[in-house]
CSV table of C-alpha atoms in Angstrom, one decimal:
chain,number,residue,atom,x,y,z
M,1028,UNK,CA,10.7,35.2,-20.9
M,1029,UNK,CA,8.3,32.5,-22.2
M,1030,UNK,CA,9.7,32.9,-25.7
M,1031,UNK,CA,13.3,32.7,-24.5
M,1032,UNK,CA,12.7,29.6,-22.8
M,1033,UNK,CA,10.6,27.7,-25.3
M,1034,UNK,CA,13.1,28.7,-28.0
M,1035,UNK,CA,16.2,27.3,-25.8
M,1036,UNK,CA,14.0,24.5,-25.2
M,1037,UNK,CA,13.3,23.5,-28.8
M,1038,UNK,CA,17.4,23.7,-29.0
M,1039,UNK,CA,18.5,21.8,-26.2
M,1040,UNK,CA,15.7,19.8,-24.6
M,1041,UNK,CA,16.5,16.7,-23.1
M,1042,UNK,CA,16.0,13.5,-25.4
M,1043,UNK,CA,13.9,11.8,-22.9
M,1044,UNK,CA,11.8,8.1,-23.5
M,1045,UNK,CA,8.3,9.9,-22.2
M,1046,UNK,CA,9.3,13.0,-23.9
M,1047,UNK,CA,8.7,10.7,-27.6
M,1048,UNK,CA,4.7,10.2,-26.6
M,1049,UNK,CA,1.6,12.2,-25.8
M,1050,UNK,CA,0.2,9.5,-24.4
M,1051,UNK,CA,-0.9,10.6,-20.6
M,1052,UNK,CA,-0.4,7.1,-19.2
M,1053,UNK,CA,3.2,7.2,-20.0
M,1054,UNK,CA,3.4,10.8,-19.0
M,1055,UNK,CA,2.0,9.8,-16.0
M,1056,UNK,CA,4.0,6.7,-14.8
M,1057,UNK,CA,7.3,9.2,-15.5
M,1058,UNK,CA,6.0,11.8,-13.6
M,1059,UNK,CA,5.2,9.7,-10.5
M,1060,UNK,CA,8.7,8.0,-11.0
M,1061,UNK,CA,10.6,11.2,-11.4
M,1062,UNK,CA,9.4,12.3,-7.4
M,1063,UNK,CA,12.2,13.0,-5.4
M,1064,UNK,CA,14.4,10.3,-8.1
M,1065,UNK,CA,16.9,11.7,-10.4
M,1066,UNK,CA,16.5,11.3,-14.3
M,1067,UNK,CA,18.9,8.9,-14.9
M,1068,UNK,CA,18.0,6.5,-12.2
M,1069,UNK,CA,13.9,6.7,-13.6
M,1070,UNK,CA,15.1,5.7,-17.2
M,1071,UNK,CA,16.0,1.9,-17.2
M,1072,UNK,CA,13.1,1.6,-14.6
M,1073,UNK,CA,10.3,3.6,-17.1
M,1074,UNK,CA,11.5,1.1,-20.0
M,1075,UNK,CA,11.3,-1.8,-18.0
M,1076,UNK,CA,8.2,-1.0,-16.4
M,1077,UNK,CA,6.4,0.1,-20.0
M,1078,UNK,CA,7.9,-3.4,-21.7
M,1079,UNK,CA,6.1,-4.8,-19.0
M,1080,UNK,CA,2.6,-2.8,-18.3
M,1081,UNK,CA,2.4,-1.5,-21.7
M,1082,UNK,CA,-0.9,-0.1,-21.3
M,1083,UNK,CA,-2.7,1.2,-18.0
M,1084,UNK,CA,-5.2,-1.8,-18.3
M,1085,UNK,CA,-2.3,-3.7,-18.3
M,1086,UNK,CA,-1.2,-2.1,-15.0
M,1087,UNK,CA,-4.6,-1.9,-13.5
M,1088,UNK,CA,-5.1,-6.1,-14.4
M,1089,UNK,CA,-1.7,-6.5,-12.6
M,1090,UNK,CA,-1.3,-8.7,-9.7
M,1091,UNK,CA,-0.1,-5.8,-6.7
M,1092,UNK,CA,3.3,-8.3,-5.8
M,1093,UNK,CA,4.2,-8.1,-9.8
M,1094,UNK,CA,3.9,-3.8,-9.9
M,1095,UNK,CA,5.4,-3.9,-6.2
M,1096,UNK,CA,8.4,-6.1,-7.7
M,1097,UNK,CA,8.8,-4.1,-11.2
M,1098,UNK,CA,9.2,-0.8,-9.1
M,1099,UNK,CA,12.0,-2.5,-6.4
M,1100,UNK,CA,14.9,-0.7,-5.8
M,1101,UNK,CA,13.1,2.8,-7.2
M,1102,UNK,CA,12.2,4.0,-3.8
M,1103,UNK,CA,9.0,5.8,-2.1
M,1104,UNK,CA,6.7,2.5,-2.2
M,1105,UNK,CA,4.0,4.2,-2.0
M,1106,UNK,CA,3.7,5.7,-5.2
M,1107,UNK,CA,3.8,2.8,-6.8
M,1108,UNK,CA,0.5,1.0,-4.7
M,1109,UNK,CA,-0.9,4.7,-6.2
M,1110,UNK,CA,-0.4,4.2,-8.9
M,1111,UNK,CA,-1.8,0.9,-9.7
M,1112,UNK,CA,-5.0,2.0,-7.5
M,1113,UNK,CA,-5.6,5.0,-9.5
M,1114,UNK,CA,-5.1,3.2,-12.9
M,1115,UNK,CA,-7.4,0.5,-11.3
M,1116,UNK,CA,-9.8,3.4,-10.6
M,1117,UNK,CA,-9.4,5.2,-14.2
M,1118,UNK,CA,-10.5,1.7,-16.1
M,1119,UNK,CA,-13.3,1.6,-13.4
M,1120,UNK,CA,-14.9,4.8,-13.8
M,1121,UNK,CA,-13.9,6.3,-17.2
M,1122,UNK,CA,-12.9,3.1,-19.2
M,1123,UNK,CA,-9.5,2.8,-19.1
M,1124,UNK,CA,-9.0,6.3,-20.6
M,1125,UNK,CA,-7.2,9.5,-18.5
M,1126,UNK,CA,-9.1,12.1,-17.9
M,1127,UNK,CA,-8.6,15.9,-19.6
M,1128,UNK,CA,-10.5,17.2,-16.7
M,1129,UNK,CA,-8.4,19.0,-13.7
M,1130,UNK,CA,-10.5,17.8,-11.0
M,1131,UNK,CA,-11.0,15.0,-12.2
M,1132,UNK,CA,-7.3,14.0,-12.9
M,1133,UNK,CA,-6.6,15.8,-9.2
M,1134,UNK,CA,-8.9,13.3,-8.0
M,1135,UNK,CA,-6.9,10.2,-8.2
M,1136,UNK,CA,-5.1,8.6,-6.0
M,1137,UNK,CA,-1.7,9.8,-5.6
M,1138,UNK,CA,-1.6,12.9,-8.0
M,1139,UNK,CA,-1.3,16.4,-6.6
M,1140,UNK,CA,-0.8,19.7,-8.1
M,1141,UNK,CA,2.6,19.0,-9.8
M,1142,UNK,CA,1.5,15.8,-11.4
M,1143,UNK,CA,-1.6,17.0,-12.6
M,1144,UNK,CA,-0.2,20.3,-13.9
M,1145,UNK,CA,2.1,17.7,-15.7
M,1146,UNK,CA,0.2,15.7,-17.4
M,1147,UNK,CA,-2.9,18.2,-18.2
M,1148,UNK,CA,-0.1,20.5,-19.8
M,1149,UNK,CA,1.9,17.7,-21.7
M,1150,UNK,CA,-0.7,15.3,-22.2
M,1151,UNK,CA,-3.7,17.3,-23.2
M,1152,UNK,CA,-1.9,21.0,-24.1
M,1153,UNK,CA,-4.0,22.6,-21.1
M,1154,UNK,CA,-2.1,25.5,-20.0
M,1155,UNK,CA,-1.6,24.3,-16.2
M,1156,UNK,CA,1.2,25.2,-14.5
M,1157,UNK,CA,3.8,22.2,-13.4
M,1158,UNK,CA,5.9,23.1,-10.2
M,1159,UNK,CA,8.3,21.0,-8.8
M,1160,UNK,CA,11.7,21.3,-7.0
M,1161,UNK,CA,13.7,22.7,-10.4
M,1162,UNK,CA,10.9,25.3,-11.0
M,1163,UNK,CA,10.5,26.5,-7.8
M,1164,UNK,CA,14.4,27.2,-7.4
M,1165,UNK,CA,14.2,28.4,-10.8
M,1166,UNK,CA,11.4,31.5,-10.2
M,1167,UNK,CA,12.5,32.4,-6.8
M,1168,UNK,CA,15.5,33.0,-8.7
M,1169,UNK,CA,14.3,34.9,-11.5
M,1170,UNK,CA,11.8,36.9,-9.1
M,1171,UNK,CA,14.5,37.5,-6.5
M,1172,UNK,CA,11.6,35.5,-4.0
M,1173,UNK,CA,13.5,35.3,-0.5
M,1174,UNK,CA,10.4,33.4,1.4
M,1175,UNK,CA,11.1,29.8,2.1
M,1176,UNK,CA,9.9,27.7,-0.8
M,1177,UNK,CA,9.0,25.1,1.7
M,1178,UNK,CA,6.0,27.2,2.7
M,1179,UNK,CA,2.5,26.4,1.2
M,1180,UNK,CA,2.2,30.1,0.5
M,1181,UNK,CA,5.9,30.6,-1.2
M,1182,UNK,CA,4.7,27.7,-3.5
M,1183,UNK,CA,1.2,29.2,-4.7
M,1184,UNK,CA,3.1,32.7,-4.7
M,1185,UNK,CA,5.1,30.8,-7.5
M,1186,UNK,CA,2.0,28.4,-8.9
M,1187,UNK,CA,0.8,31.7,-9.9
M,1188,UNK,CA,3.3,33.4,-11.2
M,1189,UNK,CA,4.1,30.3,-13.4
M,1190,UNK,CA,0.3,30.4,-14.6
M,1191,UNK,CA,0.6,34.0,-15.8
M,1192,UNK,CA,3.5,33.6,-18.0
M,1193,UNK,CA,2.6,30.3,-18.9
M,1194,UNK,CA,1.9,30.4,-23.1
M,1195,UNK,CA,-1.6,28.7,-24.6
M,1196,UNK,CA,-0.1,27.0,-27.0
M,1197,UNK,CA,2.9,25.3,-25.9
M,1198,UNK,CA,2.2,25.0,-22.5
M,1199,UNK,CA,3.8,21.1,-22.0
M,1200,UNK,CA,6.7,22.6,-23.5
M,1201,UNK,CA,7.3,25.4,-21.3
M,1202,UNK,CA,6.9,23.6,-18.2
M,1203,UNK,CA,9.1,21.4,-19.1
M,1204,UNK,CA,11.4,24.1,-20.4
M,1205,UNK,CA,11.6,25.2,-16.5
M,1206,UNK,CA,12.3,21.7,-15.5
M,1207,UNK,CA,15.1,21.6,-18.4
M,1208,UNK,CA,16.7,24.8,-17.0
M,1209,UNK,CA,16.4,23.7,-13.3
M,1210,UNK,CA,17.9,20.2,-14.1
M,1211,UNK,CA,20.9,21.6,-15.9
M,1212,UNK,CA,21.8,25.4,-16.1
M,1213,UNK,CA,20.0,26.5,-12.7
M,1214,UNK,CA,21.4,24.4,-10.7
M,1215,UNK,CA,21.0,23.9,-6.8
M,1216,UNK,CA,24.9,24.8,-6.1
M,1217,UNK,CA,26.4,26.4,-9.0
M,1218,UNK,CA,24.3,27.6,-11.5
M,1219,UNK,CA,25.6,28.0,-14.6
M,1220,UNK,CA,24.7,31.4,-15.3
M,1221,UNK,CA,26.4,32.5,-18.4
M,1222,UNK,CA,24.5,29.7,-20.6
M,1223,UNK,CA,21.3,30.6,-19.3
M,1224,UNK,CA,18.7,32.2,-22.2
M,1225,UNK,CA,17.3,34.4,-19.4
M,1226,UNK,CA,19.5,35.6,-17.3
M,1227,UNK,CA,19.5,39.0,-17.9
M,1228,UNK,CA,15.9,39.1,-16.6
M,1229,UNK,CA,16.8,37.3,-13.5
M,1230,UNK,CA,16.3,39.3,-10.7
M,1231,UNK,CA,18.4,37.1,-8.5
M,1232,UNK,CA,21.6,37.2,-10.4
M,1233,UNK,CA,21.1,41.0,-10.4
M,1234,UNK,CA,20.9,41.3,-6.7
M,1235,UNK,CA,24.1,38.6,-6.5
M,1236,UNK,CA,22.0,36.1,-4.5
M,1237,UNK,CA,21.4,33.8,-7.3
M,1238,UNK,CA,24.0,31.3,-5.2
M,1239,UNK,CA,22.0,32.1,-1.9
M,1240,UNK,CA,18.4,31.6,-3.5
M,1241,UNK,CA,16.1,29.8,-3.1
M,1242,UNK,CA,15.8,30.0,0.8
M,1243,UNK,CA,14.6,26.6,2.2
M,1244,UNK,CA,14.4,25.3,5.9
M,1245,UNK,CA,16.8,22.8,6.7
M,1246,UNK,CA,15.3,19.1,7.1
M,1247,UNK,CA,15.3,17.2,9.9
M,1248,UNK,CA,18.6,14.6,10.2
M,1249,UNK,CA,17.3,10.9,9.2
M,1250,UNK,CA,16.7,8.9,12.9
M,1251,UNK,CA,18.5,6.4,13.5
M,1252,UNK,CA,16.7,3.4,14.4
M,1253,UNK,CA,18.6,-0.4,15.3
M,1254,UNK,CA,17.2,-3.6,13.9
M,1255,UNK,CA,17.6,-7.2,13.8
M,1256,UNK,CA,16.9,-9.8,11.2
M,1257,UNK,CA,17.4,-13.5,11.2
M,1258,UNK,CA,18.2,-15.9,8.6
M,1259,UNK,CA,16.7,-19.4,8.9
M,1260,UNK,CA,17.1,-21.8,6.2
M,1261,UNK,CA,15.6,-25.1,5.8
M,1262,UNK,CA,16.4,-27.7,3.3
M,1263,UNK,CA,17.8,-25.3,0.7
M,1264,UNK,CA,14.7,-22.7,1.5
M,1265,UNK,CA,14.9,-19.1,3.1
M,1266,UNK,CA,12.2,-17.5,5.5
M,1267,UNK,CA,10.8,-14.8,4.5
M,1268,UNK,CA,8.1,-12.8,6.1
M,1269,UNK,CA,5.9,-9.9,4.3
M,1270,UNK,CA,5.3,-6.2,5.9
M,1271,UNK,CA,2.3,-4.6,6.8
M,1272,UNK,CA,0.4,-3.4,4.3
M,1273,UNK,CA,0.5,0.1,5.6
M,1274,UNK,CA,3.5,2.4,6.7
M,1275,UNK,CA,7.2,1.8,5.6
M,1276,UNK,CA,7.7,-0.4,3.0
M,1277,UNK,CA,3.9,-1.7,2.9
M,1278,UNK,CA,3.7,-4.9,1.5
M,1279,UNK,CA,7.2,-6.1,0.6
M,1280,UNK,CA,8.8,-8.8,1.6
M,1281,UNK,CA,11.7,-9.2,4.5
M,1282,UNK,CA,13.6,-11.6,7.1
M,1283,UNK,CA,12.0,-12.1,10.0
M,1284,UNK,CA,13.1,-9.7,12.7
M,1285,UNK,CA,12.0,-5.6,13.8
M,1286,UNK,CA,12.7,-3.1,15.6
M,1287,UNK,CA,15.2,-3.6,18.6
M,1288,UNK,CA,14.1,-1.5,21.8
M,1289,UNK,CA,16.7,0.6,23.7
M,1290,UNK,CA,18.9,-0.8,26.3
M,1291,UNK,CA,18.1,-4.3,24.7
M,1292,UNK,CA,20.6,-6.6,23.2
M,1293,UNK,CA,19.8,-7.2,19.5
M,1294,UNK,CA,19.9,-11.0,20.3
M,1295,UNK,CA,17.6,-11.2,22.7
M,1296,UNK,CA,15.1,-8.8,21.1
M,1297,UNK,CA,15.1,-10.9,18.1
M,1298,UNK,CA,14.1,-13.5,19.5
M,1299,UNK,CA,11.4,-12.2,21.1
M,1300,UNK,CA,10.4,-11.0,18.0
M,1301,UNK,CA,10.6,-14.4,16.2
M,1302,UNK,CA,8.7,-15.7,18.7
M,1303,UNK,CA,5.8,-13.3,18.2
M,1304,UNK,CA,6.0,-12.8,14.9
M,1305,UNK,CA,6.2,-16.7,14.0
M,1306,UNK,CA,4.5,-18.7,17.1
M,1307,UNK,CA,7.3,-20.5,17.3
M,1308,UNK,CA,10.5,-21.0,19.5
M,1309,UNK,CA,13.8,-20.2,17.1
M,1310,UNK,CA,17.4,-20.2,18.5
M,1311,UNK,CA,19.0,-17.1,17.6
M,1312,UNK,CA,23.0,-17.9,16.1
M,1313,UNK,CA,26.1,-16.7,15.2
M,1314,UNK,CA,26.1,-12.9,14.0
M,1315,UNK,CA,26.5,-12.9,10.4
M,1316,UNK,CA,26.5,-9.3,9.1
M,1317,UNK,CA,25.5,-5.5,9.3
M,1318,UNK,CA,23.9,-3.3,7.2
M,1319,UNK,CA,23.1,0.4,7.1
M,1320,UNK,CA,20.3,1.7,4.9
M,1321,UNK,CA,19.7,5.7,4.9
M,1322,UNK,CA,16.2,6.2,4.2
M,1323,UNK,CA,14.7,10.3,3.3
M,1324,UNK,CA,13.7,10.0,7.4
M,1325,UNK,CA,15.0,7.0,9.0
M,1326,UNK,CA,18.7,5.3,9.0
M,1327,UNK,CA,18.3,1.3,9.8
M,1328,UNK,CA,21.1,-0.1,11.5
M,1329,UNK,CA,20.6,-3.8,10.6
M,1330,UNK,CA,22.5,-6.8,12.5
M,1331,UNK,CA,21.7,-10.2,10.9
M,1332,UNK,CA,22.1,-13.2,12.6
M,1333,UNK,CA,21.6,-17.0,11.8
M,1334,UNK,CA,18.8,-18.9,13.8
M,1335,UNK,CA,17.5,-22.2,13.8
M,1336,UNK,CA,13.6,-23.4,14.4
M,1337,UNK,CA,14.2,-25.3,17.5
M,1338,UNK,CA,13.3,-29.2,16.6
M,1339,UNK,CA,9.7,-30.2,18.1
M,1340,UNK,CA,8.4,-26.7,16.6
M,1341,UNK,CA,7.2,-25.5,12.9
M,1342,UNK,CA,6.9,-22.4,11.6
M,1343,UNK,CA,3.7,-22.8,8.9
M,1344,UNK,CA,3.5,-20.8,5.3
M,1345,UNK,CA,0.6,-18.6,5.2
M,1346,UNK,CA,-0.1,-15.3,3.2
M,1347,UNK,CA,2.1,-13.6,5.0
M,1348,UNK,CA,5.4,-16.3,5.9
M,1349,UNK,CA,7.0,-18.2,3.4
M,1350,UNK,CA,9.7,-21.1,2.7
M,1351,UNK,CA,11.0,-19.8,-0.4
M,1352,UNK,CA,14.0,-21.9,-2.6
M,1353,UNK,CA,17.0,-19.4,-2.4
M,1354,UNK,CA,16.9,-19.0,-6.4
M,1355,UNK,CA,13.5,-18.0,-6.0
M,1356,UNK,CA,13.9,-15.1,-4.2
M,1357,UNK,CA,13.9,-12.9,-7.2
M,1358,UNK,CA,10.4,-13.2,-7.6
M,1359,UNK,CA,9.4,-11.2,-4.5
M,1360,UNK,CA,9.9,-7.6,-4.3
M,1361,UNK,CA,12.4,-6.8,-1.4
M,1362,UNK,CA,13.4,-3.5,0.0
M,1363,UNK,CA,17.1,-2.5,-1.3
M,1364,UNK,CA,18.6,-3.0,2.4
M,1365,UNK,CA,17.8,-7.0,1.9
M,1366,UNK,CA,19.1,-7.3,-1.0
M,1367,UNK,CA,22.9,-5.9,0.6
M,1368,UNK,CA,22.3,-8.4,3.1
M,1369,UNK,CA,21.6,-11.3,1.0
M,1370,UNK,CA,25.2,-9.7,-1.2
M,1371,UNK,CA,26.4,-10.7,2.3
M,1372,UNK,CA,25.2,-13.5,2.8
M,1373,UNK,CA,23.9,-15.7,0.3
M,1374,UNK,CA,26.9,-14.2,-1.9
M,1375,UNK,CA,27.3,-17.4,-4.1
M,1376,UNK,CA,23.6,-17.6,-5.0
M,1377,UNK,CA,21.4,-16.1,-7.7
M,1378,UNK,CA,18.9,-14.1,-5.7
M,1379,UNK,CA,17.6,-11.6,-8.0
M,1380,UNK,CA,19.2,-9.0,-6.0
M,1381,UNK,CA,21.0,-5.6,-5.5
M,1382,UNK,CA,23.2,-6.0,-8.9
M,1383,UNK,CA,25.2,-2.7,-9.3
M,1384,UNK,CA,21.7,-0.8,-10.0
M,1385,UNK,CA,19.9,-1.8,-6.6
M,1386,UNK,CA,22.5,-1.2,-4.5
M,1387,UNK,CA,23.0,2.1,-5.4
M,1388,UNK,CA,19.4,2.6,-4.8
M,1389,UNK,CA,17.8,4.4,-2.1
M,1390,UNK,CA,14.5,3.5,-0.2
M,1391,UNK,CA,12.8,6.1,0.8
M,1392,UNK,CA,9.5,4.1,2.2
């Protein structure tokens, strides 16, 4: 089976940017862009982002709002305030170079089994196995496995059965062979069995399940949750407030507004919220827009409105609150649902926003 694969592999493999390096920082930032994000979306995002952090001690010397604005738009926050910790961490304590060592490259912040097996295989030819969502629908196909694959056991059932097929001496390239052949011959709905270079040894298609395999429990529907936002200009300037830096969306920037409790009106929850948020009284306007955002566990229901400061009151800049020139806004990272408000709203204006390729984004928190 190994030698099937790696010789399809060699044939067909995807012509990928990271694929052109052995370098494990590039390896690394594609791996941890390639979660839960398809291929083509990662690719302008992994050129942009190595024209701009070249090197990881560019990355870890980075400002956080400069990495948090190069990776807007890409989804999952998170890994991104990872990754800049862990390259911060890997120029700390082994001198800007990536470790070889399992635990020690399992150790960083934001790298589990898959992303380690990734970049120990590709990087540094340590026969690791690599499982992600294409390899685990591939082998439960090939072994016939009829456990959920969304089970810690189902997954180490198939870590291990990746590991003892897995060849010493091209073991990048048989991991990503797997990934190849899950990406585009076994594919989720209609695999495309009669171009695939093993399936005669697929225990799957033998049984006739290969359409009903792998078994996986059903997520839970994204809740819906309704917000309000409000847009308050000021002599050609936009409020603008910043999140938490924890939980959805940490540290990005947003309008003024939140969460809108049941069985209140949105306008009279967001200005309750104003007036928290800002220490200040602000009239709440005319309703300008909505918006709907689907995130992997959440669906915002946005209603924007205009509001005013009332006159006798300020609302003050700090670290967190900001006056911002409306063809400035470009230079702060905002999640993908403000930038289809601002398409709505400020649609005459050169925000640095959506575009074609933002839009079509999802956040995923």
């Amino acid at each position: 089976m190994a030698d099937r694969l790696l010789d399809w592999y060699s044939a067909s493999a995807r012509d990928l940017p990271w694929r052109r390096t052995r370098d494990p920082y590039h390896i690394w930032v594609s791996e941890i862009m390639l979660q839960q994000t398809r291929v083509e979306t990662v690719i302008p995002y992994y050129e942009r982002w190595m024209a701009r952090f070249p090197t990881l001690e560019a990355l870890a010397d980075a400002p956080e709002e400069q990495v948090m604005k190069a990776w807007e738009g890409l989804g999952y926050y998170s890994r991104a305030r990872n990754l800049h910790a862990a390259a911060r961490e890997v120029v700390a304590r082994y001198g800007g170079t990536v470790p070889d060592d399992p635990d020690a490259v399992a150790s960083l912040k934001g790298i589990g089994p898959y992303t380690a097996g990734a970049i120990l295989s590709i990087a540094f030819n340590r026969p690791v196995p690599a499982v992600d969502g294409n390899v685990l629908r591939v082998i439960a196909r090939l072994y016939a496995i009829v456990d959920d694959i969304a089970q810690p056991a189902t997954r180490r059932t198939i870590e291990e059965l990746v590991r003892a097929m897995i060849p010493q001496d091209r073991p990048g390239d048989f991991n990503q062979a797997l990934m190849d052949l899950g990406a585009t011959i076994c594919t989720p709905r209609r695999p495309r069995c009669l171009l695939c270079p093993v399936r005669d040894l697929c225990e799957g298609r033998r049984a006739g399940r290969e359409t009903e395999l792998p078994v996986k429990g059903r997520a839970k529907a994204p809740r819906p949750v309704e917000r309000a936002a409000a847009v308050i200009e000021r002599e050609g300037r936009l409020l603008i407030v910043r999140r938490p830096q924890e939980g959805l969306l940490a540290g990005l920037w947003e309008l003024p507004g939140g969460d809108v409790p049941p069985g209140v009106g949105p306008e009279e929850a967001l200005q309750t919220l104003l007036r928290n948020a800002l220490g200040a009284e602000v009239a709440v306007g005319e309703h300008l827009a909505d918006v709907t955002h689907v995130f992997s566990h959440l669906v915002w229901h946005l209603r924007c409105f205009r509001a005013e400061v009332v006159p006798g009151t300020e609302v003050a800049e700090r670290a967190d609150v900001r006056w911002v020139k409306v063809d400035a806004l470009g230079a702060y990272p905002f999640p993908a649902i403000y930038h289809k408000v601002f398409d709505r709203v400020l649609p005459h204006t050169a925000h640095g926003g959506g575009g074609r390729t933002r839009r079509n984004a999802q956040d995923r928190g």
